[in-house]
Amino acid sequence: MTNESGTRGRPFKVVGLPGDGIGPEVYSAARRVLDVLGESRDLHIELDEQLIGGAAVDATGSPLPQQTIDACRAADAALLGAVGGPKWDGRPAEQRPELGLLRIRAEFGLFCNLRPIVTHPALHAFSPLRPERLRGVDLMIVRELTGGSYFGKKWRDDDQAEDVCRYTRPEVERVTRAAGRIARQRNRRITLVDKANVLETSRLWRAVAHRVIRDEFPDVTMENMYVDAASMHLLTRPADFDVLLTENLFGDILSDEASMLCGSMGLLPSASLNEERFGLYEPVHGSAPDIAGKGVANPYAMLLSVAMMLRHSLNRPGEAEALEQCIHACWADGLLTRDLLPDGLGTEDVTEAVCARLANAMALSA
Ligand code: NAD
């Protein structure tokens, strides 16, 4: 894709993957927002809706049909709602909806997982931390997603078990470069989180990551922090972090810990990128079968995922920022769903409120 992509001459291609449970409900909110952007800006996005997860199992027998893979191969990005639910819990491993997600990550080499953690004064009351700890928190967790002990050799007998944690220099280099690029869009500070006092893989990470930053990103600084210290500092001084770079297992744990700073699962977006800037954008939450079909799902995580897609795969930072600002304005106005407020709004009301602000913002800046 060239810089001209997305203008009237050559549309961006985005694969829409509504999925299961509340997935289709929050995905509809994303579609509405993209319509508003398309109507008011020279931003043309072609949405190609495809099957994944339980919906794909029901229709085709596979959680990731070949047609979905082919559509993603021709696209700039994919937007996923959520997959899974009790309906498919008894299925054989090959037909588990979550396998669709794992396969798409593997198929497209999505090695770089991004989880922004941003707190907002209107939401401080929903976090278990004290408001003074939450002020000014705006950090990005960059997690390596395709290596380490989750993917190393594994075995077990009755008395012993082993999960091999292996990283190669190129794996560390590419995720460090991704973190460097992200840091340049932010405050240019990376904290490399590891356990280099104990683990050889961490010592390799330190040597390689520092070399990449020194040679290729001299305007970015990198400090080291042990993972045990990082887990404490995320709770005691979260506002001090800018970009936190770490390996797969540490990133899995720290990103869930950090998500608690925000107050609800329904507020957290994520992105998983490959080297060609193709990304899978999705809320952090699952398919929430307990509230599916009730029209009460919180769409903010999905809408923030759209903003990430605009910024990281479609190279439209202006529209990304406008959308984020409209979402923050809605928070400031108390427009929240029932996971946060007992008498909160429904999914569609929140979506319309965001869309109305976005249409206004686009008209004003045209
Ligand atoms: P979940 O995230 O679906 O739900 C956990 C709790 O948070 C529930 O009470 C739910 O109602 C609430 N919740 C989640 N998202 C919400 C939203 N947007 N608005 C309001 N409330 C929200 O996690 P779970 O219950 O452990 O898993 C349910 C299913 O989702 C399982 O099948 C699981 O495998 C799957 N799952 C999918 C993904 C994914 O698609 N990326 C991620 C996690 C879990």
Short mmCIF file of C-alpha atoms and ligand atoms in Angstrom, two decimals:
data_model
loop_
_atom_site.label_atom_id
_atom_site.label_comp_id
_atom_site.label_asym_id
_atom_site.label_seq_id
_atom_site.Cartn_x
_atom_site.Cartn_y
_atom_site.Cartn_z
CA MET A 1 0.00 0.00 0.00
CA THR A 2 1.24 3.49 -0.83
CA ASN A 3 0.58 6.81 0.88
CA GLU A 4 -2.29 7.28 -1.53
CA SER A 5 -4.16 4.30 -0.07
CA GLY A 6 -7.45 5.18 1.51
CA THR A 7 -8.16 8.17 -0.67
CA ARG A 8 -11.04 7.99 -3.15
CA GLY A 9 -8.74 6.57 -5.80
CA ARG A 10 -7.61 3.52 -3.86
CA PRO A 11 -9.47 2.38 -0.77
CA PHE A 12 -7.95 0.83 2.32
CA LYS A 13 -9.03 -2.76 2.71
CA VAL A 14 -10.10 -3.88 6.17
CA VAL A 15 -11.40 -7.34 6.99
CA GLY A 16 -14.21 -7.21 9.55
CA LEU A 17 -14.40 -10.21 11.87
CA PRO A 18 -17.46 -9.79 14.13
CA GLY A 19 -17.07 -13.24 15.75
CA ASP A 20 -19.24 -14.43 18.65
CA GLY A 21 -21.17 -13.23 21.70
CA ILE A 22 -20.85 -9.45 22.08
CA GLY A 23 -18.31 -9.46 19.21
CA PRO A 24 -20.91 -8.54 16.54
CA GLU A 25 -22.41 -5.87 18.85
CA VAL A 26 -19.16 -3.99 19.41
CA TYR A 27 -18.11 -4.60 15.80
CA SER A 28 -21.29 -2.77 14.64
CA ALA A 29 -20.14 0.22 16.70
CA ALA A 30 -16.79 0.16 14.86
CA ARG A 31 -18.56 0.05 11.50
CA ARG A 32 -20.67 3.11 12.43
CA VAL A 33 -17.55 5.09 13.33
CA LEU A 34 -15.82 4.12 10.08
CA ASP A 35 -18.94 5.25 8.18
CA VAL A 36 -18.75 8.67 9.86
CA LEU A 37 -15.06 9.00 8.99
CA GLY A 38 -15.74 7.90 5.42
CA GLU A 39 -18.56 10.45 5.00
CA SER A 40 -16.63 13.40 6.36
CA ARG A 41 -13.06 12.81 5.21
CA ASP A 42 -11.24 11.66 2.12
CA LEU A 43 -10.82 8.33 3.84
CA HIS A 44 -12.25 5.41 1.94
CA ILE A 45 -12.26 2.08 3.75
CA GLU A 46 -13.64 -1.04 2.11
CA LEU A 47 -14.92 -3.42 4.79
CA ASP A 48 -14.92 -7.09 3.86
CA GLU A 49 -16.78 -9.07 6.53
CA GLN A 50 -15.60 -12.63 7.11
CA LEU A 51 -16.15 -15.49 9.54
CA ILE A 52 -14.00 -16.42 12.52
CA GLY A 53 -14.45 -18.32 15.79
CA GLY A 54 -17.65 -20.13 16.72
CA ALA A 55 -19.64 -18.47 13.93
CA ALA A 56 -17.10 -19.88 11.44
CA VAL A 57 -17.24 -23.34 13.06
CA ASP A 58 -21.03 -23.36 12.68
CA ALA A 59 -20.87 -22.30 9.03
CA THR A 60 -17.80 -24.17 7.79
CA GLY A 61 -16.52 -26.54 10.49
CA SER A 62 -13.31 -24.50 10.92
CA PRO A 63 -12.64 -21.58 13.31
CA LEU A 64 -10.49 -19.88 10.62
CA PRO A 65 -11.76 -20.72 7.12
CA GLN A 66 -9.41 -20.38 4.16
CA GLN A 67 -11.65 -17.61 2.76
CA THR A 68 -10.95 -15.51 5.86
CA ILE A 69 -7.20 -16.06 5.52
CA ASP A 70 -7.32 -15.10 1.82
CA ALA A 71 -9.30 -11.94 2.60
CA CYS A 72 -6.78 -10.91 5.29
CA ARG A 73 -3.91 -11.51 2.89
CA ALA A 74 -5.39 -8.91 0.54
CA ALA A 75 -6.08 -6.41 3.36
CA ASP A 76 -4.28 -3.62 5.26
CA ALA A 77 -5.78 -4.65 8.59
CA ALA A 78 -8.38 -6.80 10.32
CA LEU A 79 -10.85 -5.69 12.99
CA LEU A 80 -12.02 -8.43 15.34
CA GLY A 81 -14.94 -8.35 17.81
CA ALA A 82 -14.40 -11.43 19.99
CA VAL A 83 -14.59 -15.20 19.72
CA GLY A 84 -15.77 -18.06 21.92
CA GLY A 85 -18.65 -19.03 24.14
CA PRO A 86 -20.21 -21.96 26.00
CA LYS A 87 -21.91 -23.22 22.84
CA TRP A 88 -18.55 -24.46 21.55
CA ASP A 89 -16.94 -25.49 24.85
CA GLY A 90 -17.40 -29.23 24.26
CA ARG A 91 -15.98 -29.16 20.73
CA PRO A 92 -12.77 -31.01 19.81
CA ALA A 93 -9.57 -28.92 19.94
CA GLU A 94 -9.62 -28.33 16.16
CA GLN A 95 -13.04 -26.67 16.42
CA ARG A 96 -12.45 -24.41 19.42
CA PRO A 97 -13.28 -20.81 18.44
CA GLU A 98 -10.14 -19.46 20.17
CA LEU A 99 -8.01 -21.52 17.75
CA GLY A 100 -9.12 -19.11 15.02
CA LEU A 101 -7.36 -16.32 16.85
CA LEU A 102 -4.17 -18.28 17.50
CA ARG A 103 -4.06 -19.35 13.85
CA ILE A 104 -4.48 -15.85 12.47
CA ARG A 105 -1.59 -14.66 14.68
CA ALA A 106 0.61 -17.50 13.42
CA GLU A 107 -0.49 -17.23 9.76
CA PHE A 108 0.37 -13.52 9.58
CA GLY A 109 3.42 -13.50 11.87
CA LEU A 110 1.84 -11.03 14.30
CA PHE A 111 4.86 -10.78 16.58
CA CYS A 112 4.26 -7.37 18.12
CA ASN A 113 1.39 -6.89 20.55
CA LEU A 114 0.49 -3.37 21.63
CA ARG A 115 -1.64 -2.55 24.63
CA PRO A 116 -2.07 1.11 25.46
CA ILE A 117 -3.01 1.88 29.06
CA VAL A 118 -4.47 5.36 29.42
CA THR A 119 -6.37 6.55 32.46
CA HIS A 120 -8.91 9.37 32.46
CA PRO A 121 -10.08 11.40 35.48
CA ALA A 122 -13.71 10.47 34.77
CA LEU A 123 -12.77 6.80 35.20
CA HIS A 124 -10.46 6.97 38.21
CA ALA A 125 -13.24 5.93 40.57
CA PHE A 126 -13.56 2.56 38.78
CA SER A 127 -9.94 1.53 39.35
CA PRO A 128 -8.82 -0.29 42.51
CA LEU A 129 -5.89 2.19 42.75
CA ARG A 130 -6.11 5.58 44.45
CA PRO A 131 -6.81 8.50 42.03
CA GLU A 132 -3.50 10.24 42.83
CA ARG A 133 -1.63 7.16 41.53
CA LEU A 134 -3.62 7.21 38.27
CA ARG A 135 -3.11 10.84 37.28
CA GLY A 136 -1.26 11.15 33.97
CA VAL A 137 -0.97 7.43 33.24
CA ASP A 138 -0.37 6.95 29.50
CA LEU A 139 1.79 3.95 28.74
CA MET A 140 2.18 1.48 25.90
CA ILE A 141 3.06 -2.15 26.53
CA VAL A 142 4.95 -3.70 23.61
CA ARG A 143 4.90 -7.47 24.07
CA GLU A 144 6.71 -10.00 21.88
CA LEU A 145 3.93 -12.38 20.85
CA THR A 146 5.34 -15.30 18.89
CA GLY A 147 8.41 -16.51 20.81
CA GLY A 148 9.61 -17.49 24.27
CA SER A 149 8.35 -20.28 26.51
CA TYR A 150 4.83 -20.30 25.01
CA PHE A 151 6.25 -21.58 21.73
CA GLY A 152 9.43 -23.43 22.82
CA LYS A 153 9.86 -27.19 23.05
CA LYS A 154 7.63 -28.71 25.74
CA TRP A 155 7.46 -32.10 27.37
CA ARG A 156 6.25 -33.73 30.56
CA ASP A 157 6.32 -37.13 32.24
CA ASP A 158 4.99 -38.10 35.64
CA ASP A 159 7.96 -36.59 37.49
CA GLN A 160 9.26 -33.71 35.37
CA ALA A 161 8.21 -31.11 32.86
CA GLU A 162 9.99 -28.56 30.71
CA ASP A 163 9.01 -25.46 28.72
CA VAL A 164 11.97 -24.17 26.77
CA CYS A 165 12.27 -20.38 26.55
CA ARG A 166 14.22 -19.54 23.40
CA TYR A 167 14.73 -16.22 21.64
CA THR A 168 16.83 -15.40 18.59
CA ARG A 169 18.61 -12.14 17.78
CA PRO A 170 16.30 -11.34 14.81
CA GLU A 171 13.21 -11.88 16.99
CA VAL A 172 14.49 -9.39 19.56
CA GLU A 173 15.66 -6.93 16.90
CA ARG A 174 12.31 -6.69 15.09
CA VAL A 175 10.22 -6.15 18.21
CA THR A 176 12.75 -3.62 19.52
CA ARG A 177 12.52 -1.72 16.22
CA ALA A 178 8.73 -1.72 16.56
CA ALA A 179 9.07 -0.35 20.10
CA GLY A 180 11.52 2.29 18.86
CA ARG A 181 9.06 3.47 16.19
CA ILE A 182 6.25 3.61 18.77
CA ALA A 183 8.49 5.51 21.22
CA ARG A 184 9.17 8.12 18.52
CA GLN A 185 5.42 8.80 18.31
CA ARG A 186 5.37 9.28 22.09
CA ASN A 187 7.87 10.49 24.72
CA ARG A 188 10.89 8.53 23.38
CA ARG A 189 11.48 6.52 26.56
CA ILE A 190 11.56 2.71 26.59
CA THR A 191 11.72 0.55 29.72
CA LEU A 192 13.07 -2.89 28.86
CA VAL A 193 11.56 -5.37 31.33
CA ASP A 194 13.39 -8.67 31.90
CA LYS A 195 15.01 -10.93 34.48
CA ALA A 196 18.60 -10.48 33.36
CA ASN A 197 19.96 -11.28 36.83
CA VAL A 198 18.79 -14.89 36.33
CA LEU A 199 17.86 -15.68 32.71
CA GLU A 200 20.17 -16.02 29.68
CA THR A 201 17.33 -15.08 27.32
CA SER A 202 17.00 -11.80 29.23
CA ARG A 203 20.74 -11.15 28.86
CA LEU A 204 20.41 -11.66 25.09
CA TRP A 205 17.43 -9.26 25.05
CA ARG A 206 19.49 -6.61 26.88
CA ALA A 207 22.48 -6.87 24.54
CA VAL A 208 20.42 -6.88 21.32
CA ALA A 209 17.74 -4.35 22.28
CA HIS A 210 20.27 -1.78 23.53
CA ARG A 211 22.33 -2.17 20.35
CA VAL A 212 19.25 -1.58 18.14
CA ILE A 213 18.22 1.51 20.08
CA ARG A 214 21.75 2.95 20.21
CA ASP A 215 22.42 2.39 16.48
CA GLU A 216 18.98 3.04 14.95
CA PHE A 217 17.08 5.21 17.44
CA PRO A 218 19.69 7.51 19.03
CA ASP A 219 16.90 9.95 19.94
CA VAL A 220 15.20 7.28 22.11
CA THR A 221 16.38 6.30 25.60
CA MET A 222 16.17 2.80 27.05
CA GLU A 223 16.35 1.84 30.72
CA ASN A 224 16.33 -1.65 32.23
CA MET A 225 13.95 -2.94 34.89
CA TYR A 226 13.58 -6.42 36.40
CA VAL A 227 10.11 -7.86 35.93
CA ASP A 228 9.49 -8.22 39.67
CA ALA A 229 10.29 -4.52 40.17
CA ALA A 230 8.17 -3.57 37.16
CA SER A 231 5.14 -5.38 38.59
CA MET A 232 5.43 -3.19 41.72
CA HIS A 233 6.18 0.07 39.90
CA LEU A 234 3.11 -0.42 37.67
CA LEU A 235 1.02 -0.06 40.82
CA THR A 236 3.07 2.50 42.75
CA ARG A 237 4.15 4.90 39.97
CA PRO A 238 2.44 3.89 36.69
CA ALA A 239 2.60 7.46 35.31
CA ASP A 240 6.41 7.17 35.06
CA PHE A 241 6.28 4.65 32.18
CA ASP A 242 6.17 5.60 28.51
CA VAL A 243 6.87 2.45 26.43
CA LEU A 244 7.35 -0.85 28.25
CA LEU A 245 9.05 -3.50 26.07
CA THR A 246 9.13 -7.12 27.14
CA GLU A 247 9.03 -10.78 26.13
CA ASN A 248 5.94 -12.95 25.72
CA LEU A 249 5.31 -14.42 29.18
CA PHE A 250 6.23 -11.26 31.15
CA GLY A 251 4.11 -9.20 28.76
CA ASP A 252 1.10 -11.45 29.19
CA ILE A 253 1.17 -11.02 32.96
CA LEU A 254 2.11 -7.32 33.11
CA SER A 255 -0.50 -6.28 30.52
CA ASP A 256 -3.30 -7.88 32.53
CA GLU A 257 -1.99 -6.24 35.70
CA ALA A 258 -1.82 -2.86 33.97
CA SER A 259 -5.33 -3.26 32.56
CA MET A 260 -6.66 -2.94 36.09
CA LEU A 261 -5.51 0.69 36.16
CA CYS A 262 -8.27 1.60 33.70
CA GLY A 263 -11.31 0.29 35.54
CA SER A 264 -13.03 -2.10 33.08
CA MET A 265 -12.17 -4.71 30.46
CA GLY A 266 -14.58 -2.87 28.20
CA LEU A 267 -12.14 0.06 27.84
CA LEU A 268 -8.99 -1.68 26.62
CA PRO A 269 -7.96 -1.93 22.96
CA SER A 270 -5.09 -3.93 21.48
CA ALA A 271 -3.18 -4.44 18.27
CA SER A 272 -1.01 -7.26 16.97
CA LEU A 273 1.28 -6.28 14.10
CA ASN A 274 3.62 -7.91 11.64
CA GLU A 275 6.58 -6.43 9.77
CA GLU A 276 4.44 -5.34 6.82
CA ARG A 277 2.23 -3.16 9.09
CA PHE A 278 -0.70 -5.58 8.71
CA GLY A 279 -2.42 -5.61 12.05
CA LEU A 280 -5.18 -7.43 13.88
CA TYR A 281 -7.05 -4.91 16.02
CA GLU A 282 -9.33 -6.12 18.78
CA PRO A 283 -10.64 -5.28 22.22
CA VAL A 284 -8.83 -7.07 25.04
CA HIS A 285 -12.07 -8.53 26.38
CA GLY A 286 -13.71 -11.79 25.29
CA SER A 287 -17.19 -12.56 23.94
CA ALA A 288 -18.91 -11.92 27.31
CA PRO A 289 -21.65 -14.56 26.87
CA ASP A 290 -23.30 -13.37 30.10
CA ILE A 291 -24.37 -10.08 28.47
CA ALA A 292 -24.48 -11.05 24.77
CA GLY A 293 -27.64 -10.02 22.93
CA LYS A 294 -28.71 -7.50 25.58
CA GLY A 295 -27.38 -4.38 23.86
CA VAL A 296 -25.35 -3.36 26.92
CA ALA A 297 -21.79 -4.24 25.84
CA ASN A 298 -19.26 -1.47 26.32
CA PRO A 299 -18.05 -0.51 22.80
CA TYR A 300 -15.18 1.81 23.88
CA ALA A 301 -12.47 -0.89 23.71
CA MET A 302 -13.53 -1.67 20.15
CA LEU A 303 -13.67 2.00 19.14
CA LEU A 304 -10.21 2.59 20.63
CA SER A 305 -9.04 -0.42 18.58
CA VAL A 306 -10.30 1.40 15.47
CA ALA A 307 -8.19 4.41 16.48
CA MET A 308 -5.15 2.13 16.82
CA MET A 309 -5.83 0.72 13.36
CA LEU A 310 -6.01 4.22 11.87
CA ARG A 311 -2.69 5.09 13.47
CA HIS A 312 -0.62 1.92 13.07
CA SER A 313 -1.83 0.22 9.86
CA LEU A 314 -3.57 2.97 7.87
CA ASN A 315 -1.17 5.81 8.69
CA ARG A 316 -4.00 8.25 9.52
CA PRO A 317 -2.88 9.68 12.91
CA GLY A 318 -5.12 12.76 12.58
CA GLU A 319 -8.31 10.73 12.44
CA ALA A 320 -7.00 8.40 15.16
CA GLU A 321 -6.45 11.32 17.52
CA ALA A 322 -9.82 12.89 16.67
CA LEU A 323 -11.60 9.63 17.49
CA GLU A 324 -9.70 9.24 20.78
CA GLN A 325 -10.52 12.81 21.76
CA CYS A 326 -14.24 12.24 21.07
CA ILE A 327 -14.16 9.10 23.23
CA HIS A 328 -12.45 11.01 26.06
CA ALA A 329 -15.06 13.78 25.73
CA CYS A 330 -17.82 11.18 26.11
CA TRP A 331 -16.11 9.83 29.25
CA ALA A 332 -15.86 13.34 30.66
CA ASP A 333 -19.60 13.75 30.02
CA GLY A 334 -20.33 10.55 31.97
CA LEU A 335 -21.52 8.60 28.92
CA LEU A 336 -20.71 5.13 30.25
CA THR A 337 -22.18 1.67 29.91
CA ARG A 338 -23.58 -0.64 32.59
CA ASP A 339 -20.34 -2.44 33.36
CA LEU A 340 -19.37 0.89 34.97
CA LEU A 341 -22.66 2.53 36.00
CA PRO A 342 -25.78 0.65 37.20
CA ASP A 343 -28.01 2.99 35.17
CA GLY A 344 -25.50 3.29 32.33
CA LEU A 345 -26.26 3.62 28.63
CA GLY A 346 -26.60 0.86 26.05
CA THR A 347 -24.08 0.07 23.29
CA GLU A 348 -25.94 1.99 20.60
CA ASP A 349 -26.45 5.14 22.69
CA VAL A 350 -22.75 5.34 23.47
CA THR A 351 -21.85 4.68 19.83
CA GLU A 352 -24.19 7.42 18.59
CA ALA A 353 -22.74 9.87 21.12
CA VAL A 354 -19.21 9.18 19.87
CA CYS A 355 -20.34 9.40 16.22
CA ALA A 356 -22.10 12.74 16.77
CA ARG A 357 -18.97 14.25 18.34
CA LEU A 358 -16.79 12.79 15.63
CA ALA A 359 -18.96 14.16 12.81
CA ASN A 360 -18.75 17.60 14.47
CA ALA A 361 -15.00 17.41 14.94
CA MET A 362 -14.51 16.39 11.31
CA ALA A 363 -16.75 19.21 10.07
CA LEU A 364 -14.88 21.78 12.19
CA SER A 365 -11.45 20.66 10.99
CA ALA A 366 -12.44 20.29 7.30
P1 NAD B 1 -14.85 -11.91 28.93
O1 NAD B 1 -13.87 -10.82 28.68
O2 NAD B 1 -15.69 -12.30 27.78
O3 NAD B 1 -15.81 -11.47 30.13
C1 NAD B 1 -15.34 -11.23 31.46
C2 NAD B 1 -16.34 -10.32 32.19
O4 NAD B 1 -16.21 -8.99 31.68
C3 NAD B 1 -17.80 -10.73 31.97
O5 NAD B 1 -18.54 -10.49 33.15
C4 NAD B 1 -18.27 -9.79 30.88
O6 NAD B 1 -19.66 -9.52 30.91
C5 NAD B 1 -17.44 -8.53 31.14
N1 NAD B 1 -17.16 -7.85 29.89
C6 NAD B 1 -16.22 -8.18 28.97
N2 NAD B 1 -16.25 -7.32 27.94
C7 NAD B 1 -17.22 -6.43 28.22
C8 NAD B 1 -17.74 -5.30 27.52
N3 NAD B 1 -17.26 -4.91 26.33
N4 NAD B 1 -18.76 -4.62 28.08
C9 NAD B 1 -19.24 -4.97 29.28
N5 NAD B 1 -18.79 -6.02 30.00
C10 NAD B 1 -17.79 -6.74 29.46
O7 NAD B 1 -14.02 -13.16 29.48
P2 NAD B 1 -14.52 -14.63 29.82
O8 NAD B 1 -15.89 -14.59 30.43
O9 NAD B 1 -13.42 -15.25 30.56
O10 NAD B 1 -14.60 -15.36 28.41
C11 NAD B 1 -15.82 -15.51 27.64
C12 NAD B 1 -15.46 -16.14 26.30
O11 NAD B 1 -14.62 -15.26 25.56
C13 NAD B 1 -14.68 -17.45 26.42
O12 NAD B 1 -15.16 -18.34 25.44
C14 NAD B 1 -13.24 -17.04 26.15
O13 NAD B 1 -12.48 -18.11 25.62
C15 NAD B 1 -13.45 -15.96 25.13
N6 NAD B 1 -12.34 -14.98 25.04
C16 NAD B 1 -12.10 -14.46 23.81
C17 NAD B 1 -11.14 -13.49 23.67
C18 NAD B 1 -10.95 -12.88 22.30
O14 NAD B 1 -11.78 -13.06 21.43
N7 NAD B 1 -9.88 -12.12 22.09
C19 NAD B 1 -10.43 -13.00 24.78
C20 NAD B 1 -10.73 -13.53 26.03
C21 NAD B 1 -11.71 -14.52 26.16
#
